mmCIF file of C-alpha atoms in Angstrom:
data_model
loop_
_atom_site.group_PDB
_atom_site.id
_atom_site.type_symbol
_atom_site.label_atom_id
_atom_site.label_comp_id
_atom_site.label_asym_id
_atom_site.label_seq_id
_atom_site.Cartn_x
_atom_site.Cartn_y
_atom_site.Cartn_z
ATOM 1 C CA UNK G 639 -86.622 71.892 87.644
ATOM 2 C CA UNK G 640 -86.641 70.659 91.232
ATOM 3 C CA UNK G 641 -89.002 68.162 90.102
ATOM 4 C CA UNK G 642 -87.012 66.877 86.995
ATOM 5 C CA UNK G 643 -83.426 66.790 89.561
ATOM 6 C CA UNK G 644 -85.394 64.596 91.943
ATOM 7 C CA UNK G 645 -86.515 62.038 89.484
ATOM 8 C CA UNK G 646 -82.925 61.979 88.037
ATOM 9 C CA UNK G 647 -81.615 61.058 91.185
ATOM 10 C CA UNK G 648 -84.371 58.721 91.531
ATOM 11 C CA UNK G 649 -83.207 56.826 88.920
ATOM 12 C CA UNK G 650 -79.672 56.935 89.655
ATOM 13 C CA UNK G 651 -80.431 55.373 93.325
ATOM 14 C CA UNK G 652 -82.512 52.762 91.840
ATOM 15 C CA UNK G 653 -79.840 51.534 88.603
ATOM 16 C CA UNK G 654 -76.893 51.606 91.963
ATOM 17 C CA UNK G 655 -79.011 49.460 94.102
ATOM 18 C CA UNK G 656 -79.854 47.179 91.273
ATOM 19 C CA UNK G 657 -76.132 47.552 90.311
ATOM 20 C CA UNK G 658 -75.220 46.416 93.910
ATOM 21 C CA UNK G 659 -77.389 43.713 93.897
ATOM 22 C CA UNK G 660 -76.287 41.874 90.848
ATOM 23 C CA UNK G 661 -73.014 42.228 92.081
ATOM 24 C CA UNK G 662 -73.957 40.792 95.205
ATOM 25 C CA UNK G 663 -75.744 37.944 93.579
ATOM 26 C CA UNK G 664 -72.660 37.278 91.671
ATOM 27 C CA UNK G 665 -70.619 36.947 94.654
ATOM 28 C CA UNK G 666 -73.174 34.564 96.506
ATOM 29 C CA UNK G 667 -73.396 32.337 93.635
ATOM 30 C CA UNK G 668 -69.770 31.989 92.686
ATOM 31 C CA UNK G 669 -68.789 31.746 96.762
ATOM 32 C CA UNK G 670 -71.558 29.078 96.799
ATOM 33 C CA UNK G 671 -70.370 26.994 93.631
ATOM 34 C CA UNK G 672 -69.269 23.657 93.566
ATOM 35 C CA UNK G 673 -66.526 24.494 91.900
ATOM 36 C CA UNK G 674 -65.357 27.004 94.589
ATOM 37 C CA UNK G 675 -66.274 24.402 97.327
ATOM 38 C CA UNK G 676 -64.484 21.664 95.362
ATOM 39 C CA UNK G 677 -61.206 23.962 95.509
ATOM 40 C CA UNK G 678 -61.590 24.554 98.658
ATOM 41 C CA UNK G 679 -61.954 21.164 99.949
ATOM 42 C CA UNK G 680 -59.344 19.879 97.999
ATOM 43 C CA UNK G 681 -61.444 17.075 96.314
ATOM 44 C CA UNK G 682 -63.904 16.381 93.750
ATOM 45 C CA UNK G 683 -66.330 13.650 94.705
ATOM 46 C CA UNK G 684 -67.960 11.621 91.953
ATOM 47 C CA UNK G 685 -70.902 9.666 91.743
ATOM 48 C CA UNK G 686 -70.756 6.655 89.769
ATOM 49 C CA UNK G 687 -71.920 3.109 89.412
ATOM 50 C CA UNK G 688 -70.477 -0.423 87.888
ATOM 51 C CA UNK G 689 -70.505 -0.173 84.252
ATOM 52 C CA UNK G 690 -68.117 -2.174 82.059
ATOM 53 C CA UNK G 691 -65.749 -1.053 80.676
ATOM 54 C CA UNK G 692 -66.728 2.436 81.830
ATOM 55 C CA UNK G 693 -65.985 2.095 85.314
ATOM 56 C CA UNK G 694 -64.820 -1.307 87.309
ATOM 57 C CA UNK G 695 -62.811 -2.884 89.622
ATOM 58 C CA UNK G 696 -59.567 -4.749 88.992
ATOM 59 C CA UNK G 697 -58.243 -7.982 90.882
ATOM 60 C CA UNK G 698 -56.766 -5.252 93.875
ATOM 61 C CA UNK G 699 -59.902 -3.820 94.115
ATOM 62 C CA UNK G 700 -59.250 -0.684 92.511
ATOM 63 C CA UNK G 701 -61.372 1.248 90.188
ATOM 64 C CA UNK G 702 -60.394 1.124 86.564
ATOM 65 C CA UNK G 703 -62.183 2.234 83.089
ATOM 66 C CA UNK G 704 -63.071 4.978 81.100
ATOM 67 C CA UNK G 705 -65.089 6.850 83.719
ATOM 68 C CA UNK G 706 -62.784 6.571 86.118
ATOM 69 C CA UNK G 707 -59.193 8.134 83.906
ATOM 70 C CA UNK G 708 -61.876 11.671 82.712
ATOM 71 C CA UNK G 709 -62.692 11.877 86.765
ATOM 72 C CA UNK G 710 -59.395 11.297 87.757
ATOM 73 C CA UNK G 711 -57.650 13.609 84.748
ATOM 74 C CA UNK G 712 -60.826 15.989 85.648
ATOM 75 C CA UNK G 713 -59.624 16.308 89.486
ATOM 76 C CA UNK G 714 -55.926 16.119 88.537
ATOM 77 C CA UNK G 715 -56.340 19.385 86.123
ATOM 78 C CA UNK G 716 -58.328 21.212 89.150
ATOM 79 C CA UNK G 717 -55.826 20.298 91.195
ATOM 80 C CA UNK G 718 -57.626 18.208 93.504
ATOM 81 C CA UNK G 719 -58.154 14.705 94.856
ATOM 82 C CA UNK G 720 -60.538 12.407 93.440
ATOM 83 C CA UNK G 721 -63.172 10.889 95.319
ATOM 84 C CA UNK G 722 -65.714 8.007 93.608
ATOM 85 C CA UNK G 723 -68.564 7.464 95.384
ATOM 86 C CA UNK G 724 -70.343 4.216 94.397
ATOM 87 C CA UNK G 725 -73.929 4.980 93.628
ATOM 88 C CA UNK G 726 -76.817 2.280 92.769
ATOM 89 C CA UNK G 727 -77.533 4.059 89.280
ATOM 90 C CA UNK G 728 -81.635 3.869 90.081
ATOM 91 C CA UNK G 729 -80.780 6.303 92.792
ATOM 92 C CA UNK G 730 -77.894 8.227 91.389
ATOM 93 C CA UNK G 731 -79.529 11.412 90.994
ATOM 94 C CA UNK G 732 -81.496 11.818 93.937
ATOM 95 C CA UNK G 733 -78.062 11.150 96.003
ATOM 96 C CA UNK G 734 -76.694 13.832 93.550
ATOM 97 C CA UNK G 735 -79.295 16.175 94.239
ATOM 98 C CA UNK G 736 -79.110 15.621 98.583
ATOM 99 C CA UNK G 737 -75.095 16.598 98.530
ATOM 100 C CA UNK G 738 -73.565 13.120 97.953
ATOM 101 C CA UNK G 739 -71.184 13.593 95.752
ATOM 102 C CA UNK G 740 -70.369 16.504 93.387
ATOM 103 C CA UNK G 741 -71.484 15.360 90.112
ATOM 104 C CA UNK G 742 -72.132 12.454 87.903
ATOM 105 C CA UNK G 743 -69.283 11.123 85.785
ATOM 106 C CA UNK G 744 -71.128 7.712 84.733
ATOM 107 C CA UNK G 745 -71.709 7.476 81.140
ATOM 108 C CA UNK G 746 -75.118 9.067 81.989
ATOM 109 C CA UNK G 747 -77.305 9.408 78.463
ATOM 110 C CA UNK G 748 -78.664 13.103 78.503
ATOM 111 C CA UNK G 749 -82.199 12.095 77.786
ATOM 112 C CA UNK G 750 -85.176 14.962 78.747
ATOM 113 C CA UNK G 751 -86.775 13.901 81.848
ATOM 114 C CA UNK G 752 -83.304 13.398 83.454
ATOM 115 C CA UNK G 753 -82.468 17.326 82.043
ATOM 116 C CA UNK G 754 -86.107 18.543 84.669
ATOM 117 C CA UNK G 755 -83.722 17.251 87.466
ATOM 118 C CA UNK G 756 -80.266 18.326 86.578
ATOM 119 C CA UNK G 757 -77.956 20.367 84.205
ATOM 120 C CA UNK G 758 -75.573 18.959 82.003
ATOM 121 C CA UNK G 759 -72.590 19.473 80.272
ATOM 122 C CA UNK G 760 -71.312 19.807 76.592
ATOM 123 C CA UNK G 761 -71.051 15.742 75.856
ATOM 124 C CA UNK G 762 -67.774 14.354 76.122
ATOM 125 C CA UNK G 763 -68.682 10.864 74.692
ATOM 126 C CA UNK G 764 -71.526 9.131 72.438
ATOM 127 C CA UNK G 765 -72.870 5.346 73.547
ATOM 128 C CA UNK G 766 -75.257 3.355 71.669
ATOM 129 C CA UNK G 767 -77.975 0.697 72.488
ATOM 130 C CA UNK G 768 -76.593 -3.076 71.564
ATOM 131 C CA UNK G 769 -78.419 -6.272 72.255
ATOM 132 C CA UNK G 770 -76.801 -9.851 73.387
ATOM 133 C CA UNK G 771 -78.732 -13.075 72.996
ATOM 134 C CA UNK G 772 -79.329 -16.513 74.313
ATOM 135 C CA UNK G 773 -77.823 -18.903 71.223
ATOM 136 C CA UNK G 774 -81.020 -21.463 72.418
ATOM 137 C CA UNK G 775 -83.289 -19.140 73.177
ATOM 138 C CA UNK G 776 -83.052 -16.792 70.770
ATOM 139 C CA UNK G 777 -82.473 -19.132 67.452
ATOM 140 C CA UNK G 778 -83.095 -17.810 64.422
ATOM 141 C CA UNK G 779 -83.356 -13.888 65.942
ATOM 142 C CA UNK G 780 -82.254 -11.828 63.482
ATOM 143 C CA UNK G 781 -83.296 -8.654 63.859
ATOM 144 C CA UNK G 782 -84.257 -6.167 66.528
ATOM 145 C CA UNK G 783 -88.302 -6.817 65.565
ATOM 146 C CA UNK G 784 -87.757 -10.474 66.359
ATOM 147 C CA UNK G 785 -87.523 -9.846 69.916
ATOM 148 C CA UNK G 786 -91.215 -7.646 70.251
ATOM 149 C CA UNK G 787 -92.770 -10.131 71.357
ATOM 150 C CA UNK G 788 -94.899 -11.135 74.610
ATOM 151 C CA UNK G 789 -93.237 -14.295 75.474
ATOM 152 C CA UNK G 790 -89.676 -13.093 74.946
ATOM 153 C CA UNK G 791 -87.773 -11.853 78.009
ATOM 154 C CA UNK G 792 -85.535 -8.955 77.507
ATOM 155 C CA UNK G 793 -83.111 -8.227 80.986
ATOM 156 C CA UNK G 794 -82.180 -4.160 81.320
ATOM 157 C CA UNK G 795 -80.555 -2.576 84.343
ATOM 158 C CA UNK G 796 -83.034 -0.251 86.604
ATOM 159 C CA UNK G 797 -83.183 3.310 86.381
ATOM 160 C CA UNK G 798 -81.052 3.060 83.072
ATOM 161 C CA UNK G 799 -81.323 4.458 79.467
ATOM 162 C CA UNK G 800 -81.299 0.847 78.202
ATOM 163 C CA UNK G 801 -84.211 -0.278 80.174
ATOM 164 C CA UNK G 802 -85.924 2.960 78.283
ATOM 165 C CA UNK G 803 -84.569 1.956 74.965
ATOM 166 C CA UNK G 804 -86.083 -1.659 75.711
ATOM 167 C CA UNK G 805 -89.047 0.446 76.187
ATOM 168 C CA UNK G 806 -89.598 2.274 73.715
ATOM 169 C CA UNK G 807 -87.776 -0.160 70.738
ATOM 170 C CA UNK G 808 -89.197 -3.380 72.333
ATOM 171 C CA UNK G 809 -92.782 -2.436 73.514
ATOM 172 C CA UNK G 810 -94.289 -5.980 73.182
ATOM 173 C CA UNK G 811 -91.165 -7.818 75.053
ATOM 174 C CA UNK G 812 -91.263 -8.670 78.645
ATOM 175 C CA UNK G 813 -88.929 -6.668 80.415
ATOM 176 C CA UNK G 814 -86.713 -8.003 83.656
ATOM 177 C CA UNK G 815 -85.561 -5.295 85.861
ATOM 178 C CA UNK G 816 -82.305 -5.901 87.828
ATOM 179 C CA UNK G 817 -79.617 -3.660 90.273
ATOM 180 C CA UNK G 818 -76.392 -4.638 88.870
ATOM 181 C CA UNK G 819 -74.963 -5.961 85.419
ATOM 182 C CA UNK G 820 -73.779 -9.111 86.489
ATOM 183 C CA UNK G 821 -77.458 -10.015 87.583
ATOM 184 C CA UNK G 822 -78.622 -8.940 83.731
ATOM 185 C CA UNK G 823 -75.080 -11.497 82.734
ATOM 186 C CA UNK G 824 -76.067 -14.168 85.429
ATOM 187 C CA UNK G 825 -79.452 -14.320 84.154
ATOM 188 C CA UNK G 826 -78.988 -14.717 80.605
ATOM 189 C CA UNK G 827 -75.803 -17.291 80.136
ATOM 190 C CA UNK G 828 -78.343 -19.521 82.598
ATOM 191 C CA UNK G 829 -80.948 -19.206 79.944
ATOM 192 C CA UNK G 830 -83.452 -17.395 81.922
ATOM 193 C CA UNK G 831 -83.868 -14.445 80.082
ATOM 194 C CA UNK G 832 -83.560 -14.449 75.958
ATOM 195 C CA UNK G 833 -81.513 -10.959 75.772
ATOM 196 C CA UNK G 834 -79.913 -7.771 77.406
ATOM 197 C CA UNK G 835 -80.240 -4.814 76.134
ATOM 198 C CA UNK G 836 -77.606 -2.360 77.515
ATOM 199 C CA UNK G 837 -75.177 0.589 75.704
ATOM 200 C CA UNK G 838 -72.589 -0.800 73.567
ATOM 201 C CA UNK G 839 -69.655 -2.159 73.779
ATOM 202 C CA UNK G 840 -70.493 -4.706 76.425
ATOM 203 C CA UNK G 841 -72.834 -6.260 74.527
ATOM 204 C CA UNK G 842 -70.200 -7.514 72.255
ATOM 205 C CA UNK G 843 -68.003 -8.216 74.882
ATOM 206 C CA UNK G 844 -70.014 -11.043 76.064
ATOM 207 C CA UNK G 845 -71.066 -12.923 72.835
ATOM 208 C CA UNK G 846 -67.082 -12.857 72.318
ATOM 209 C CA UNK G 847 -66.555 -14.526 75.693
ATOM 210 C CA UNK G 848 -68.768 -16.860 75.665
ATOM 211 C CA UNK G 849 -69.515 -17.628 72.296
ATOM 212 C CA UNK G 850 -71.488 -21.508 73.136
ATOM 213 C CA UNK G 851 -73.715 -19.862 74.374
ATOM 214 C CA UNK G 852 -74.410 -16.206 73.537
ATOM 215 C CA UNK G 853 -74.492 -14.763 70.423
ATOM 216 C CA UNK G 854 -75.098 -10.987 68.641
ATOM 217 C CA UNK G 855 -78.601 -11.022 66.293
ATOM 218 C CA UNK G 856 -76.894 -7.830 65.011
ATOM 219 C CA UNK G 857 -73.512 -5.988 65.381
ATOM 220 C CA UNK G 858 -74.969 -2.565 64.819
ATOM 221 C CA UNK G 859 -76.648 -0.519 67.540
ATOM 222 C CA UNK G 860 -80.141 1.169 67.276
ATOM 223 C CA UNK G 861 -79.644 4.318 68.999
ATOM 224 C CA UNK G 862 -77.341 6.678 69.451
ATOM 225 C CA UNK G 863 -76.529 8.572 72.941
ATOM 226 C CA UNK G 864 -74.761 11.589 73.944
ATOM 227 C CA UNK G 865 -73.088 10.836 77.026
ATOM 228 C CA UNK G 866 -72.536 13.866 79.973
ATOM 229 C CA UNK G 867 -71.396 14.962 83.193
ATOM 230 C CA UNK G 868 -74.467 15.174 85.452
ATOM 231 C CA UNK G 869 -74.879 18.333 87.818
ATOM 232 C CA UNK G 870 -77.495 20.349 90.155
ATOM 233 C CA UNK G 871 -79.444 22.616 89.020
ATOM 234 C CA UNK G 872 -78.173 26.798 89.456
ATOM 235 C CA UNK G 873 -74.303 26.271 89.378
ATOM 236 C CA UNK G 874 -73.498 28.146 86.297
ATOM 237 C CA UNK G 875 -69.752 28.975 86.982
ATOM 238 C CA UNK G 876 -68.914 24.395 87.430
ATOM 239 C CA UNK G 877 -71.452 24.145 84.302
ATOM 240 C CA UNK G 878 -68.598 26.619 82.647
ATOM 241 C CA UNK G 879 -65.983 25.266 83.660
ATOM 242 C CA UNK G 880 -66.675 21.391 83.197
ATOM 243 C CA UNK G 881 -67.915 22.358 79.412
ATOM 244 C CA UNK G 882 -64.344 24.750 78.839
ATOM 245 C CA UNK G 883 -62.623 21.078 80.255
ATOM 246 C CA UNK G 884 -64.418 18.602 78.184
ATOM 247 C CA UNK G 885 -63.607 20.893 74.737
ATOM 248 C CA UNK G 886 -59.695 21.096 75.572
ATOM 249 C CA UNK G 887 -59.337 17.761 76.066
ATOM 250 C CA UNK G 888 -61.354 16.535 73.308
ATOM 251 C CA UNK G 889 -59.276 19.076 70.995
ATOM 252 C CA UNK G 890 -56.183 17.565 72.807
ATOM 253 C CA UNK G 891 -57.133 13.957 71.209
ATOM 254 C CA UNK G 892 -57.547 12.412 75.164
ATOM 255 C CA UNK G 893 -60.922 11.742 75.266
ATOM 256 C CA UNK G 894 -60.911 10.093 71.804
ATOM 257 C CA UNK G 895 -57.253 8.367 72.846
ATOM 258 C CA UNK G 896 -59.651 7.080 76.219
ATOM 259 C CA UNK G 897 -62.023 5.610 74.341
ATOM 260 C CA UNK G 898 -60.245 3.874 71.876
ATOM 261 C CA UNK G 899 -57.963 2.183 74.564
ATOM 262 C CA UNK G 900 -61.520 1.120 76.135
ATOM 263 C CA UNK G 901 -64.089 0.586 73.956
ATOM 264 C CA UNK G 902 -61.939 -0.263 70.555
ATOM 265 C CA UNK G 903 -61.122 -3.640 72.242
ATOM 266 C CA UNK G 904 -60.014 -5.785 75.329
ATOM 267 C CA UNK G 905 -56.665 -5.144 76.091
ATOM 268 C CA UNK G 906 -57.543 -3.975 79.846
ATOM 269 C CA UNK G 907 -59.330 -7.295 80.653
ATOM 270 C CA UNK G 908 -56.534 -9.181 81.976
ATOM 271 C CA UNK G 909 -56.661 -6.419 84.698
ATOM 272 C CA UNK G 910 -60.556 -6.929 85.901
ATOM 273 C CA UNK G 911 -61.550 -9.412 88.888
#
């Protein structure tokens, strides 16, 4: 009897202390959060890089596009100041990862060696893969096959998922790395390269604005992206809450109203340096 009473309260002791310790755990990781700290602080700081028309600068030198209105209605619904943090997109996640910035809002493809470094969210936008072309160089390129070859030149941005879609659609092509996109735009309207690859819609953007010389082989893309906010690794409760943000305003109608206004055309350009 003695025996049996002992082991009961045994087991009692050990399913408190394990009951105190979850508990405990809780606490730590919602006190450590970024979510918590970003409340706190009073601001959410955002890593991004130069994308058009998904985050740029206009002729006062303010940061405009897509990117930049789901940070800034992001922060403004947490009640909190928006930071952007300009980040070279080859080393975006590393600076993510060393305390930076807060998380990635920079049309960043979910894609599964970026998902062993970080966590993302629910997607709150889809991209796909588009290819511009030299008029000269590229003659008679009709197709995405025409440009697997050796001797063609194909300019991607470093560290992005284009310059993996070039890759893995475009084995056979010589591939240019570069930092920035107007390097990929420099190169190519000077002839240099035959074609950048990069995510839809800039692409099209540039055989419409200079149409001498530049041209689309093809107005359809050839993948197909889901597009998410980037963040470390063991922050369940900002996971949550970024994923519960992204499906209210996509139920709202913002996110799609967003992306119409900025990808459905160029009514914003007048406004870019």
């Amino acid at each position: 009897m003695k025996r049996t009473l002992l082991m009961t309260l045994v087991l009692l002791l050990v399913a408190m202390t394990g009951m105190t310790y979850a508990a405990s755990t809780r606490q730590q990781l919602t006190a450590e959060s970024t979510i918590e700290r970003v409340i706190k602080k009073g601001v959410l700081r955002v890593g991004m890089d130069i994308f058009q028309p998904w985050a740029m600068k206009d002729k006062n030198g303010k940061l405009i596009g897509f990117e930049i209105d789901v940070a800034t209605r992001l922060a403004k619904d947490l009640g909190v100041k928006v930071e952007f943090v300009p980040t070279a997109w080859s080393g975006i996640i590393p600076a993510l990862l060393t305390g930076k910035f807060d998380v990635i809002i920079g049309g960043m493809g979910i894609t599964p060696e970026r998902t062993l470094k970080v966590n993302f969210t629910v997607p709150y936008d889809y991209s796909g893969m588009s290819l511009v072309a030299h008029r000269q160089k590229a003659a008679g390129f009709t197709q995405l096959a025409d440009f697997n070859k050796q001797e063609v030149e194909i300019a991607v941005k470093l560290g992005t998922t284009a310059a993996a879609s070039a890759k893995k659609y475009l084995p056979n092509a010589t591939l240019r790395m570069f930092d920035n996109e107007t390097q990929l735009y420099q190169e190519l309207r000077n002839g240099r390269v035959h074609a950048v690859v990069e995510n839809a819609p800039r692409p099209a953007f540039e055989a419409a604005d200079y149409k001498e010389t530049l041209f689309l082989p093809f107005t359809e893309t050839f993948t197909r992206e889901p597009m998410a906010f980037a963040l470390p690794k063991g922050d369940p409760d900002t996971l949550a809450c970024f994923n519960s943000w992204i499906t209210l305003v996509q139920l709202e109608g913002w996110l799609q109203e967003r992306h119409d206004y900025w990808f459905g055309g160029k009514d914003w350009a007048s406004q870019v340096q």
